[in-house]
Structures are given as structure tokens and as C-alpha cells.
Tab-separated table of C-alpha atoms in Angstrom:
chain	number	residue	atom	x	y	z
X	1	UNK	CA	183.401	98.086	129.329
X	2	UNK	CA	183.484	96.174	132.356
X	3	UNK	CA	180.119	97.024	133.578
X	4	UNK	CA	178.948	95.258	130.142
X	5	UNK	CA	180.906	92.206	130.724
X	6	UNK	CA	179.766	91.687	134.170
X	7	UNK	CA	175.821	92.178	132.582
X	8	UNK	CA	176.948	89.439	129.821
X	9	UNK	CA	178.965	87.304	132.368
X	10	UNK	CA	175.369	87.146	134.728
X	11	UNK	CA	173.519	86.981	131.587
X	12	UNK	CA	175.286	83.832	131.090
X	13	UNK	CA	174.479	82.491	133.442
X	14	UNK	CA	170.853	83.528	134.083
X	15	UNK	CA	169.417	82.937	130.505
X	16	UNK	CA	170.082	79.089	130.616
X	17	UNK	CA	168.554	79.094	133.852
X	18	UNK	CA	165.805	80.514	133.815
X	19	UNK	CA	165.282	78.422	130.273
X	20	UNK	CA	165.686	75.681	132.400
X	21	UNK	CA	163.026	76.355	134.894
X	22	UNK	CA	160.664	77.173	132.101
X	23	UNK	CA	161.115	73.732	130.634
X	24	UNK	CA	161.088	71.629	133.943
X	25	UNK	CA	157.787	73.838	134.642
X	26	UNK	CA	156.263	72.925	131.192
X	27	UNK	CA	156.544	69.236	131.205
X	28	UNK	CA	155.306	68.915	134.855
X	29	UNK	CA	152.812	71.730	134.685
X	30	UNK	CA	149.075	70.303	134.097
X	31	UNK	CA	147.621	71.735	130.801
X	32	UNK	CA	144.074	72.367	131.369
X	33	UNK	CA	144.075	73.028	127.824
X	34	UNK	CA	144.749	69.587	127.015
X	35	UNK	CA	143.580	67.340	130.360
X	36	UNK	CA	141.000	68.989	131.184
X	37	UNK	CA	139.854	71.227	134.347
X	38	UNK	CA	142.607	70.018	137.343
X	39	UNK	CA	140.598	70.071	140.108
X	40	UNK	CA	138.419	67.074	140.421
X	41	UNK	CA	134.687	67.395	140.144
X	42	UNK	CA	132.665	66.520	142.851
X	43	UNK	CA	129.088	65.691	142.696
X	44	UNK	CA	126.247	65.900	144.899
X	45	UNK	CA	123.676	64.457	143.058
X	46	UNK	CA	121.781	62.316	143.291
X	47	UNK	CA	123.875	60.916	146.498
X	48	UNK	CA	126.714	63.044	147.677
X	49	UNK	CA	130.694	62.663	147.583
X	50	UNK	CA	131.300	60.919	143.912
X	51	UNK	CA	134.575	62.231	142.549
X	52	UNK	CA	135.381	62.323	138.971
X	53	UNK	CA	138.566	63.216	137.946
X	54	UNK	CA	140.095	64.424	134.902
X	55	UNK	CA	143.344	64.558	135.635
X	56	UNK	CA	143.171	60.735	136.175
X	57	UNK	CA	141.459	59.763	132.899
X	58	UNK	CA	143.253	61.844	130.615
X	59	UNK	CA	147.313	62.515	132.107
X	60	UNK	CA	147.217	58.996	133.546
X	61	UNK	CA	144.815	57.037	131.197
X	62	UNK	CA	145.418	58.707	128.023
X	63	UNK	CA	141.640	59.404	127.115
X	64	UNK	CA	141.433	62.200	124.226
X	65	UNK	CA	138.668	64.781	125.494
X	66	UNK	CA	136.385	63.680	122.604
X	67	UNK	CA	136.147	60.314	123.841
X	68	UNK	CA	133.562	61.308	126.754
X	69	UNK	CA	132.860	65.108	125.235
X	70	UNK	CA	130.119	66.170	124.061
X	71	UNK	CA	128.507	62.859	123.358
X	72	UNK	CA	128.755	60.763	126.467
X	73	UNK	CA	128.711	64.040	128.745
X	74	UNK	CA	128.345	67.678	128.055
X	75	UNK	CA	131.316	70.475	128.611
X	76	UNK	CA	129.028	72.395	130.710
X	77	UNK	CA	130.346	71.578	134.497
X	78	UNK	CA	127.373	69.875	136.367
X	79	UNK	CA	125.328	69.110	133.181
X	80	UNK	CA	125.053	66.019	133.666
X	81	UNK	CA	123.677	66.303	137.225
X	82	UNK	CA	120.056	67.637	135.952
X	83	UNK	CA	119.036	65.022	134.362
X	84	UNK	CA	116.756	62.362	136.259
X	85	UNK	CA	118.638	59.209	134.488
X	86	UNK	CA	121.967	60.435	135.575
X	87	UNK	CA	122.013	57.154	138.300
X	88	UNK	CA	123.565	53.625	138.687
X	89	UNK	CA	120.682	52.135	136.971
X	90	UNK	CA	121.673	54.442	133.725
X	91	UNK	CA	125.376	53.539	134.048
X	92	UNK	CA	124.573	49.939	134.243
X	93	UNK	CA	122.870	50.339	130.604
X	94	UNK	CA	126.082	51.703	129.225
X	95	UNK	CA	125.317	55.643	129.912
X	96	UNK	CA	127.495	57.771	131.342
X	97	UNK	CA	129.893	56.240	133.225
X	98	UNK	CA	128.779	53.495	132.193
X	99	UNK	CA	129.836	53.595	128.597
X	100	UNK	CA	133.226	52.966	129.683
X	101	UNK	CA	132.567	51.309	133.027
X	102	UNK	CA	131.583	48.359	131.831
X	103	UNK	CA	133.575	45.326	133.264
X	104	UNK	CA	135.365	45.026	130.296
X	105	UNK	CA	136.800	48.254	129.098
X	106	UNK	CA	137.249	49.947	132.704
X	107	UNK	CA	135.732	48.090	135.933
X	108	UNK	CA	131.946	47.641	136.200
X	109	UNK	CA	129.660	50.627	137.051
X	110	UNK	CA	128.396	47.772	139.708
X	111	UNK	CA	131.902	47.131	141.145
X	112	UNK	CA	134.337	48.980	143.442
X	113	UNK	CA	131.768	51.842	144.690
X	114	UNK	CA	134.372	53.864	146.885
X	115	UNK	CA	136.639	54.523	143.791
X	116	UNK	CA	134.192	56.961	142.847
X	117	UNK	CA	131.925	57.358	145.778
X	118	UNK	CA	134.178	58.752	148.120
X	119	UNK	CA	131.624	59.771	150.758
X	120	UNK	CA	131.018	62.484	152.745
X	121	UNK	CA	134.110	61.992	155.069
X	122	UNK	CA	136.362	61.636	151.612
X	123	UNK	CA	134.837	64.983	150.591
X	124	UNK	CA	135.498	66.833	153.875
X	125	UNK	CA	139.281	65.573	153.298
X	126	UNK	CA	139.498	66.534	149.991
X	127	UNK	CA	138.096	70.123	150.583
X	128	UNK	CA	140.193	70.123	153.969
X	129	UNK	CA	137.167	70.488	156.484
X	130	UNK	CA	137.823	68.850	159.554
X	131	UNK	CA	137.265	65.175	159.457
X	132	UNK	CA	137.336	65.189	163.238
X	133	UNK	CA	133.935	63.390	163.350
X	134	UNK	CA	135.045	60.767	165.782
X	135	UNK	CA	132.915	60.832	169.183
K	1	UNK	CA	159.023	12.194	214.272
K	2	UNK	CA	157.368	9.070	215.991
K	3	UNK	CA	158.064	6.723	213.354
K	4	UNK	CA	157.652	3.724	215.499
K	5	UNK	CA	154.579	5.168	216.346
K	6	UNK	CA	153.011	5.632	213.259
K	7	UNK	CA	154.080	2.094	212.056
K	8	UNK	CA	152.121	0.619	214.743
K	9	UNK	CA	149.036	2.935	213.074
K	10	UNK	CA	146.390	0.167	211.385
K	11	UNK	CA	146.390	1.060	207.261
K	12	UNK	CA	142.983	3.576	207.153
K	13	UNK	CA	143.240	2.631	202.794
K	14	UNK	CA	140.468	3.225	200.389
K	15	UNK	CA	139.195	-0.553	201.492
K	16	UNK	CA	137.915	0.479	204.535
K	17	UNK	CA	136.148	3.455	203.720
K	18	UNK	CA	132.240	2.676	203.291
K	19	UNK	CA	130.538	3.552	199.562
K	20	UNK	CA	128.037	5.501	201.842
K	21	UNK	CA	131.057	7.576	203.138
K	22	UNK	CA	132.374	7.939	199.694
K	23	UNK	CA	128.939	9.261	198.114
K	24	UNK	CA	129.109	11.706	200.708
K	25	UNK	CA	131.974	12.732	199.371
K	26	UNK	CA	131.715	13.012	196.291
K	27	UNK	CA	128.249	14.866	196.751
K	28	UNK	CA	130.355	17.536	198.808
K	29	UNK	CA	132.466	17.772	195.595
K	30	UNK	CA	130.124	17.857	192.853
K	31	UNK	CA	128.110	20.571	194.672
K	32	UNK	CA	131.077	22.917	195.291
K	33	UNK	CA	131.848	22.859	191.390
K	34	UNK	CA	128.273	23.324	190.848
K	35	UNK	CA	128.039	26.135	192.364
K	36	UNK	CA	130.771	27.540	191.159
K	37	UNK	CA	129.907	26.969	187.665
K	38	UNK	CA	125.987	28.410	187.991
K	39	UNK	CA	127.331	31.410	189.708
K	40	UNK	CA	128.783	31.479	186.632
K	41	UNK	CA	126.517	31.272	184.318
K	42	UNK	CA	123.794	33.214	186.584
K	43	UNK	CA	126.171	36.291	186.897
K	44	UNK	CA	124.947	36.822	182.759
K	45	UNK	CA	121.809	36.833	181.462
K	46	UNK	CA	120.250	33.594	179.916
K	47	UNK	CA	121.306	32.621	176.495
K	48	UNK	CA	121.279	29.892	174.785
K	49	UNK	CA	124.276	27.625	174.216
K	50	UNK	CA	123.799	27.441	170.284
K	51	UNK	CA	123.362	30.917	170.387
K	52	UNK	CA	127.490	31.094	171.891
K	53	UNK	CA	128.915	28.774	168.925
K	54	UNK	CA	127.549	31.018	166.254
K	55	UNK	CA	127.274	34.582	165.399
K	56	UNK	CA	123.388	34.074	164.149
K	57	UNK	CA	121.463	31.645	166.197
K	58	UNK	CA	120.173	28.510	164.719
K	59	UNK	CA	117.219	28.168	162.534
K	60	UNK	CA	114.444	28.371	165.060
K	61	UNK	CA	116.575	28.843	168.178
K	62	UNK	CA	115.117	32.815	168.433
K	63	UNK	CA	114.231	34.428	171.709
K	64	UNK	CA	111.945	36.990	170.170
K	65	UNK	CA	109.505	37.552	168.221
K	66	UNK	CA	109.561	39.186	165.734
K	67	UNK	CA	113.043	39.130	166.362
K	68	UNK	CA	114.496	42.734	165.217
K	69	UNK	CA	117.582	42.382	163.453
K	70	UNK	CA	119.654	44.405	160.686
K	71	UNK	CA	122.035	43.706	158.444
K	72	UNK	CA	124.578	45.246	156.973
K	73	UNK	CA	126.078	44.940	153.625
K	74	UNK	CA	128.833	46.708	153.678
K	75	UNK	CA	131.248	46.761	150.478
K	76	UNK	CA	127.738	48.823	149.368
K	77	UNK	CA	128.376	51.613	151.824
K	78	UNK	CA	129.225	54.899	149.745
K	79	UNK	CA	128.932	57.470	152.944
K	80	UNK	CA	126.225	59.077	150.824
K	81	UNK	CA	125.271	60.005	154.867
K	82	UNK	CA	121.109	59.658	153.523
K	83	UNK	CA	120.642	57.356	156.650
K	84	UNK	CA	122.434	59.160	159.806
K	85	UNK	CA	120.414	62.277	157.932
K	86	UNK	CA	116.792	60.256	158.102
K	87	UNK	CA	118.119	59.294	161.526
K	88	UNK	CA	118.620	62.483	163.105
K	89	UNK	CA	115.049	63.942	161.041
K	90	UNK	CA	112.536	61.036	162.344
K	91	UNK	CA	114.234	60.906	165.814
K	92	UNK	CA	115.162	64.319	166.642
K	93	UNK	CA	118.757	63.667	166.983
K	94	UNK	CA	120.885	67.004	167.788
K	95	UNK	CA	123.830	67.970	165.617
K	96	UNK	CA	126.317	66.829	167.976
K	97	UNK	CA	124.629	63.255	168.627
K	98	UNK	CA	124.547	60.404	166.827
K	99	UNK	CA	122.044	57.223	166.653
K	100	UNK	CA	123.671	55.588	163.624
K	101	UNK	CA	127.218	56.946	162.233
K	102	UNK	CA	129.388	55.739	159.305
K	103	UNK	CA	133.222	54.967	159.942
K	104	UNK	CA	135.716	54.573	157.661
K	105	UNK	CA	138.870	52.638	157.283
K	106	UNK	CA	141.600	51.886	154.638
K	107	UNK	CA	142.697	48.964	152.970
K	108	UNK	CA	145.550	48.820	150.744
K	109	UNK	CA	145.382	46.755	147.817
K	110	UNK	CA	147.456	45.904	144.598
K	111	UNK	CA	149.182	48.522	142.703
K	112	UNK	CA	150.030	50.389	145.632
K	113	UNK	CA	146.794	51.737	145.853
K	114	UNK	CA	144.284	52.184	148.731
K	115	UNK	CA	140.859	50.574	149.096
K	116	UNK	CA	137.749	52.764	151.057
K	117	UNK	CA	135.628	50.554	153.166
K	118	UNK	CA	132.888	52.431	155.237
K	119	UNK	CA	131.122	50.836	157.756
K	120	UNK	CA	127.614	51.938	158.971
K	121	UNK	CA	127.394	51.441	162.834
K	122	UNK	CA	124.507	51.431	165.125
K	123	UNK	CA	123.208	50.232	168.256
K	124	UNK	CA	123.535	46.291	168.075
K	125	UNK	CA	120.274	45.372	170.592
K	126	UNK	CA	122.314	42.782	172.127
K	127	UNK	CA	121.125	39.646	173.393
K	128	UNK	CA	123.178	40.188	176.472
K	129	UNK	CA	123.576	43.870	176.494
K	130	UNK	CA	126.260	45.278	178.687
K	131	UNK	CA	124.652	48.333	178.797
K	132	UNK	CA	121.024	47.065	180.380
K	133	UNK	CA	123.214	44.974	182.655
K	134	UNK	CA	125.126	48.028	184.239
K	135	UNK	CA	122.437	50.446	184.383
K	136	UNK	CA	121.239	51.722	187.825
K	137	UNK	CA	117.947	52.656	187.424
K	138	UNK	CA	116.744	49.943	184.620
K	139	UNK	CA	116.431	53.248	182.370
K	140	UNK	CA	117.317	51.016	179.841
K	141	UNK	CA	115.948	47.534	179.274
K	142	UNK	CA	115.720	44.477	176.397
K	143	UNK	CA	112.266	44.575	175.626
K	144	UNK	CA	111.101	40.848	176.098
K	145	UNK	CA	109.013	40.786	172.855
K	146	UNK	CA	111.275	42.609	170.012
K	147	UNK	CA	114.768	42.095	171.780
K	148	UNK	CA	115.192	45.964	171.218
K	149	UNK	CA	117.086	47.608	173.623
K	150	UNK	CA	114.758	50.477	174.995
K	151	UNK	CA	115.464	53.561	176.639
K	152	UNK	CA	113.178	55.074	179.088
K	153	UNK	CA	114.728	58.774	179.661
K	154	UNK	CA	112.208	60.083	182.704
K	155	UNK	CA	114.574	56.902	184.618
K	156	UNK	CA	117.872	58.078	183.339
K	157	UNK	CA	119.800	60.230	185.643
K	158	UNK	CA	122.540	60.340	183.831
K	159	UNK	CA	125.361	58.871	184.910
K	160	UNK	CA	126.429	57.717	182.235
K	161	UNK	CA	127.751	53.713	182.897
K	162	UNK	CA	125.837	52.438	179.676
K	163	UNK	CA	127.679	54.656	177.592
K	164	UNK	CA	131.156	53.117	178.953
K	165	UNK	CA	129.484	49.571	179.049
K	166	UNK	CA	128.235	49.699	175.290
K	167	UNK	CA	131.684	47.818	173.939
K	168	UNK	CA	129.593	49.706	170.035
K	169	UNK	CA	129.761	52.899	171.418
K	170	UNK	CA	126.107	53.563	170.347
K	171	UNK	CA	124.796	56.202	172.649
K	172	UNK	CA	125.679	59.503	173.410
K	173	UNK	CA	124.205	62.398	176.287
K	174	UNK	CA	121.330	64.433	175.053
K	175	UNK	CA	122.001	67.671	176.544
K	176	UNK	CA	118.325	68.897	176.054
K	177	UNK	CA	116.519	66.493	178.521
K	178	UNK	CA	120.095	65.174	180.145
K	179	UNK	CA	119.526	61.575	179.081
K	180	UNK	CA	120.910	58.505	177.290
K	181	UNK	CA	119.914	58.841	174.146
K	182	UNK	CA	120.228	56.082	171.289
K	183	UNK	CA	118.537	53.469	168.594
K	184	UNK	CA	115.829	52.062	169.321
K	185	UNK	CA	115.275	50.884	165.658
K	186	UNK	CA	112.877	53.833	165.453
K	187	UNK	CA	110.124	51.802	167.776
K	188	UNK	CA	108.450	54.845	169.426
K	189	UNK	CA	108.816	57.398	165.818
K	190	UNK	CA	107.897	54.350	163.090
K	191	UNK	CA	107.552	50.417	163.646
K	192	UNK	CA	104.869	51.439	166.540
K	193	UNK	CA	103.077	53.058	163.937
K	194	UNK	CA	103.375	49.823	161.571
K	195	UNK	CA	106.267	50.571	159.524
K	196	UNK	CA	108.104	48.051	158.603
K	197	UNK	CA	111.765	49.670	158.592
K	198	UNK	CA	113.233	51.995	160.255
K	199	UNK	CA	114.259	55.151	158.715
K	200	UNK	CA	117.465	54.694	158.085
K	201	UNK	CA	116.806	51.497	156.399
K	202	UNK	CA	114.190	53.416	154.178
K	203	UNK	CA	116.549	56.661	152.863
K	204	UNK	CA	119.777	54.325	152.420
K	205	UNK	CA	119.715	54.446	148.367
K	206	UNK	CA	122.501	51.257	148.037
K	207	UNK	CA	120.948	48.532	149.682
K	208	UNK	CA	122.866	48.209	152.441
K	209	UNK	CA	121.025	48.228	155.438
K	210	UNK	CA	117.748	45.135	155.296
K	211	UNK	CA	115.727	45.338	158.393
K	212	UNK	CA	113.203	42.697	159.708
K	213	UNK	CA	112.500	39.707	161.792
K	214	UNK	CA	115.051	37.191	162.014
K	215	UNK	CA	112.673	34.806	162.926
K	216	UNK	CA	110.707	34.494	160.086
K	217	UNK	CA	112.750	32.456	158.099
K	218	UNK	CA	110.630	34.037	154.875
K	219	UNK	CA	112.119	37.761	155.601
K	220	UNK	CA	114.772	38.943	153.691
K	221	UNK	CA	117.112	39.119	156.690
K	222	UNK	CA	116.937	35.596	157.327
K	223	UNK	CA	118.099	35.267	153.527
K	224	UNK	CA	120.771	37.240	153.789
K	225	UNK	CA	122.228	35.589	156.452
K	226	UNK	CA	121.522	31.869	155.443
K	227	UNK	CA	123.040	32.389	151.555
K	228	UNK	CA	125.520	29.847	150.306
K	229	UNK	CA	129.046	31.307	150.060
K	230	UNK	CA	128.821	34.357	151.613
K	231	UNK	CA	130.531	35.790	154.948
K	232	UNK	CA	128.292	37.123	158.145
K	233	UNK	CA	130.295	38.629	161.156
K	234	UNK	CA	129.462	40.888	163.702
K	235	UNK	CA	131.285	43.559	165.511
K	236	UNK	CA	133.338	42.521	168.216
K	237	UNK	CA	132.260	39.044	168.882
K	238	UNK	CA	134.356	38.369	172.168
K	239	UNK	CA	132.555	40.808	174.277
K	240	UNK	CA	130.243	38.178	174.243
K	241	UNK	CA	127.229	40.738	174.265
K	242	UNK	CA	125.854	38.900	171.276
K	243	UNK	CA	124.965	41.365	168.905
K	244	UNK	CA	121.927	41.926	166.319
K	245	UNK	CA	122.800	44.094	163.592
K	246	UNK	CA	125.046	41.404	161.280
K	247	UNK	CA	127.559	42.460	158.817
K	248	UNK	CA	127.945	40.494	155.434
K	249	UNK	CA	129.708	40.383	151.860
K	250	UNK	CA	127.053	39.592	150.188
């Protein structure tokens, strides 16, 4: 009889607990279900280092996922990367980027470049490769 | 003291001294600050006094020509790297070296964010290089007709002075043939050849880098620099070396 009171007495205590945990997880916890992929995307061409991220645009914005998906750029990771108009000069017509990017809606495609073009050195840091690259 | 003495002494004054006497002296004086002042000047190489006022030189005030100059505009700058990469192909630049390089710095801005500014560096080709001034065995030289600084590496015994003179930290060692190696605005590899850039200047995708002859007050340099409400600088202005490769907002 005792041994079952101790179990309920920990019990308790451990049920709320652990219920706790669970919830302070589940509100901080990023839903890729519902953001998008965590990790940002990083793209190499056609120049190298320009970050994208969801987690920005979605969490922080607000953007729904059909906003950009599948119209302005396809699920598929690095899709948008084959094709020969994926450039400023596209963006600047309102593709892409650009269809939100406009000056208006978000900053200009033409304006701010190291937002999203962090560079080669910004990649390095990201990925954590040494940015020792002073002489 | 012999007081009574001296008050017996006839007044020498200004009134007696002849205006041949004080010529002479006056002579003696001008020509010790003279001299003073052109060892001066003649410890540096000869520049022009418009060119010390201002970071580019007045329209027609050049001392090449073509005078090579590049400039830089920077917000463009994404790192994208295309141009150290061109760099190192065309002028056989080892993986540890560097002709051009990009540097980076931070800026914080409103919102508590962080702005990325990079900042494409190179060899300047001076107009009073530190580097041609310190080296032993005039390895390294201003050409007299393009202003670029030249390199001759059979000279160089590497000692390295140029590469603590350069206040741009432009050149490094080339371990291979244990010389100075650095930009030379790719005169032996392309513009010898008749190109009219260099290579960097060809692969960078943004814009940023505009190569040409300052003198020619057609090229797009000279625009650049000479465009109504814009900012030029250069890199460390108070060494006095008098750089080439100009920096602007525009």
C-alpha cells in the first residue's frame, strides 16, 4: 500500500511536468510542417552565397506557404536554380523574388544586396568553416 | 658686470646697419628655410599640389597616360568571389596568395539589425607608392607611362620591405619563384595583349569594379568619379601614397 502511494505521490508530480515540458517544447519548437524546411537554403547559382530563408518569411513574416508555392517557386529544393532566367534581371520584372521584392511590398530586388547575398565569407560562417581568411 | 662700461658703448641700432648688410641677411635666412623645405619635398616623389587637396586629381592634371585607374562601387559587392577566382586563373595566383581579396565589415542599422558591407581590395598603383620607394633592388617600379606599379621578380630577392611598406597590404611571397608577387592590373596576362579590363573587372557579375583611363575624360571611370551627388574616397588617404583604385556610392 505504501509502495503505491509513493508511485502516485511521484506520479504527481512527474505527469504535470513532463506535460509541461511538452507544451513549452511545442510552442517554441519550429514546425516544418507548417514554416517550412528550418535550415536556410543556400544557393550557388548563378553567383554563390544567397540565403533564403524560410523560417524568416513564414514564423516571422507570416507568409502562408501558398503565397510563393508552387506558382512563384516550385517545392522541389533547388528548382528554381536550373532555369537560365532565375537572375536579378528576372526579379526586377516581378519573378521570383521579385514578385514580392518589389519596393513596395518587401524592399526592391535592386536594393540592399547583402540581405540576401551573403557572400562567400557569410556562407563559410553559416556552415562553420573557418572564416580565418585574413592574411 | 661693467655697467659703466657698457654705457659708454655707442648704440650699434638697426640705423646703422647698411641695407647691403641686411640683404645679406636675410639671403642667409631665406636659404636655410629653403632648404629645409625642398629637402622636404625632394625626400618624396614629385606630385602635384592639386593632386594633395583632392582624392582624384583635377580634370586634366594626370601624370599618365592612359592613366590606369579602378573604381570601386561598393554597396554592389555580394562576395560572389567571381573576381579573386578570375584573378588567381589569368595570373596564376597560388591558393594561399592573393592579388585582389574581398573584406568584410558590419554595420548596424535600425531595428537592431546588422548591415553587410564587403569591400573588394587590391593593389592601389599609387602615385607615390611606399612600396617602390623602399625597395632595394628597384624590383618594383611605377611604370612612367600607365602609373602601374610593376613587379620585376628576376630583381626581387625577397626581403620583403614592400610588403611592410604597402600601408593596402596588396602583396604577398610567392613561394614558387620566392618573389613579391601582386596586381599589376593584369598588364603582362591581358591589357598587353589589348584587353581593355582586367580580369577581375571582366568576371565581376554586379558592376562593381569599372576599369580604364582616368584621363580620358570620355571613359566610364572618369564618369563615375565626376557624377553629381555621389561620394568618392579612397583607402587610407593620410598615408599620403595617393592611391588609384577609388571607392564610390554610386
Amino acid at each position: 500500500m505504501k509502495r503505491i502511494a509513493i508511485i502516485f505521490i511521484i506520479l504527481a508530480f512527474l505527469v504535470p511536468a513532463v506535460c509541461l515540458v511538452a507544451a513549452d517544447t511545442d510552442e517554441n519548437e519550429y514546425d516544418e510542417d507548417l514554416y517550412g524546411p528550418e535550415a536556410p537554403i543556400i544557393w550557388e547559382k548563378p553567383v554563390r552565397g544567397v540565403i533564403f530563408s524560410h523560417k524568416r518569411h513564414t514564423m516571422e513574416f507570416g507568409l502562408d506557404c501558398d503565397e510563393c508555392h508552387d506558382e512563384i517557386f516550385e517545392m522541389e529544393a533547388g528548382a528554381a536554380e536550373e532555369y537560365d532566367d532565375f537572375n536579378m534581371e528576372a526579379m526586377y520584372d516581378g519573378k521570383y523574388c521579385g514578385a514580392c521584392h518589389d519596393g513596395d511590398y518587401a524592399f526592391a530586388a535592386s536594393s540592399r544586396c547583402t540581405t540576401c547575398h551573403i557572400g562567400v565569407r557569410g556562407v563559410e560562417r553559416l556552415t562553420g568553416k573557418s572564416d580565418d581568411k585574413n592574411h | 658686470m661693467k655697467l659703466k662700461e657698457l654705457e659708454q658703448l655707442k648704440n650699434e641700432g638697426v640705423d646703422h646697419i647698411s641695407s647691403i648688410e641686411r640683404r645679406r641677411f636675410l639671403k642667409l635666412g631665406f636659404l636655410v628655410t629653403g632648404v629645409y623645405l625642398g629637402g622636404k619635398a625632394l625626400s618624396l616623389a614629385p606630385l602635384t599640389e592639386a593632386q594633395a587637396a583632392e582624392v582624384v586629381p583635377p580634370k586634366g592634371k594626370y601624370s599618365y597616360s592612359p592613366h590606369y585607374s579602378m573604381v570601386i562601387r561598393e554597396r554592389l559587392c555580394i562576395n560572389c568571389e567571381l573576381c579573386v577566382e578570375a584573378c588567381n586563373g589569368t595570373n596564376d595566383v597560388p591558393s594561399y596568395g592573393y592579388r585582389t581579396d574581398i573584406l568584410e565589415r558590419r554595420r548596424a542599422i535600425v531595428d537592431d539589425k546588422y548591415e553587410t558591407i564587403f569591400m573588394p581590395v587590391l593593389c592601389n598603383h599609387c602615385n607615390r607608392p611606399p612600396c617602390v620607394r623602399v625597395c632595394p633592388t628597384t624590383a618594383t617600379w611605377k611604370d612612367e607611362t600607365t602609373g602601374i606599379v610593376k613587379m620585376n621578380p628576376g630583381r626581387c630577392i625577397g626581403c620583403k620591405t614592400c610588403m611592410t611598406a604597402c600601408p593596402y597590404n596588396a602583396r604577398y611571397f610567392k613561394e614558387e619563384g620566392r618573389f613579391v608577387d601582386k596586381c599589376n592590373f593584369c598588364y603582362d596576362t591581358l591589357l598587353s595583349k589589348g584587353a581593355k579590363e582586367t580580369a577581375c573587372v571582366t568576371a565581376c557579375p554586379a558592376d562593381v569594379r569599372v576599369f580604364g583611363d582616368l584621363a580620358d575624360t570620355n571613359s566610364r571611370v572618369y564618369e563615375l568619379l565626376h557624377t553629381p551627388e555621389t561620394l568618392v574616397w579612397v583607402l587610407r588617404p593620410k598615408t599620403g601614397a595617393l592611391p588609384n583604385v577609388y571607392y564610390t556610392n554610386a
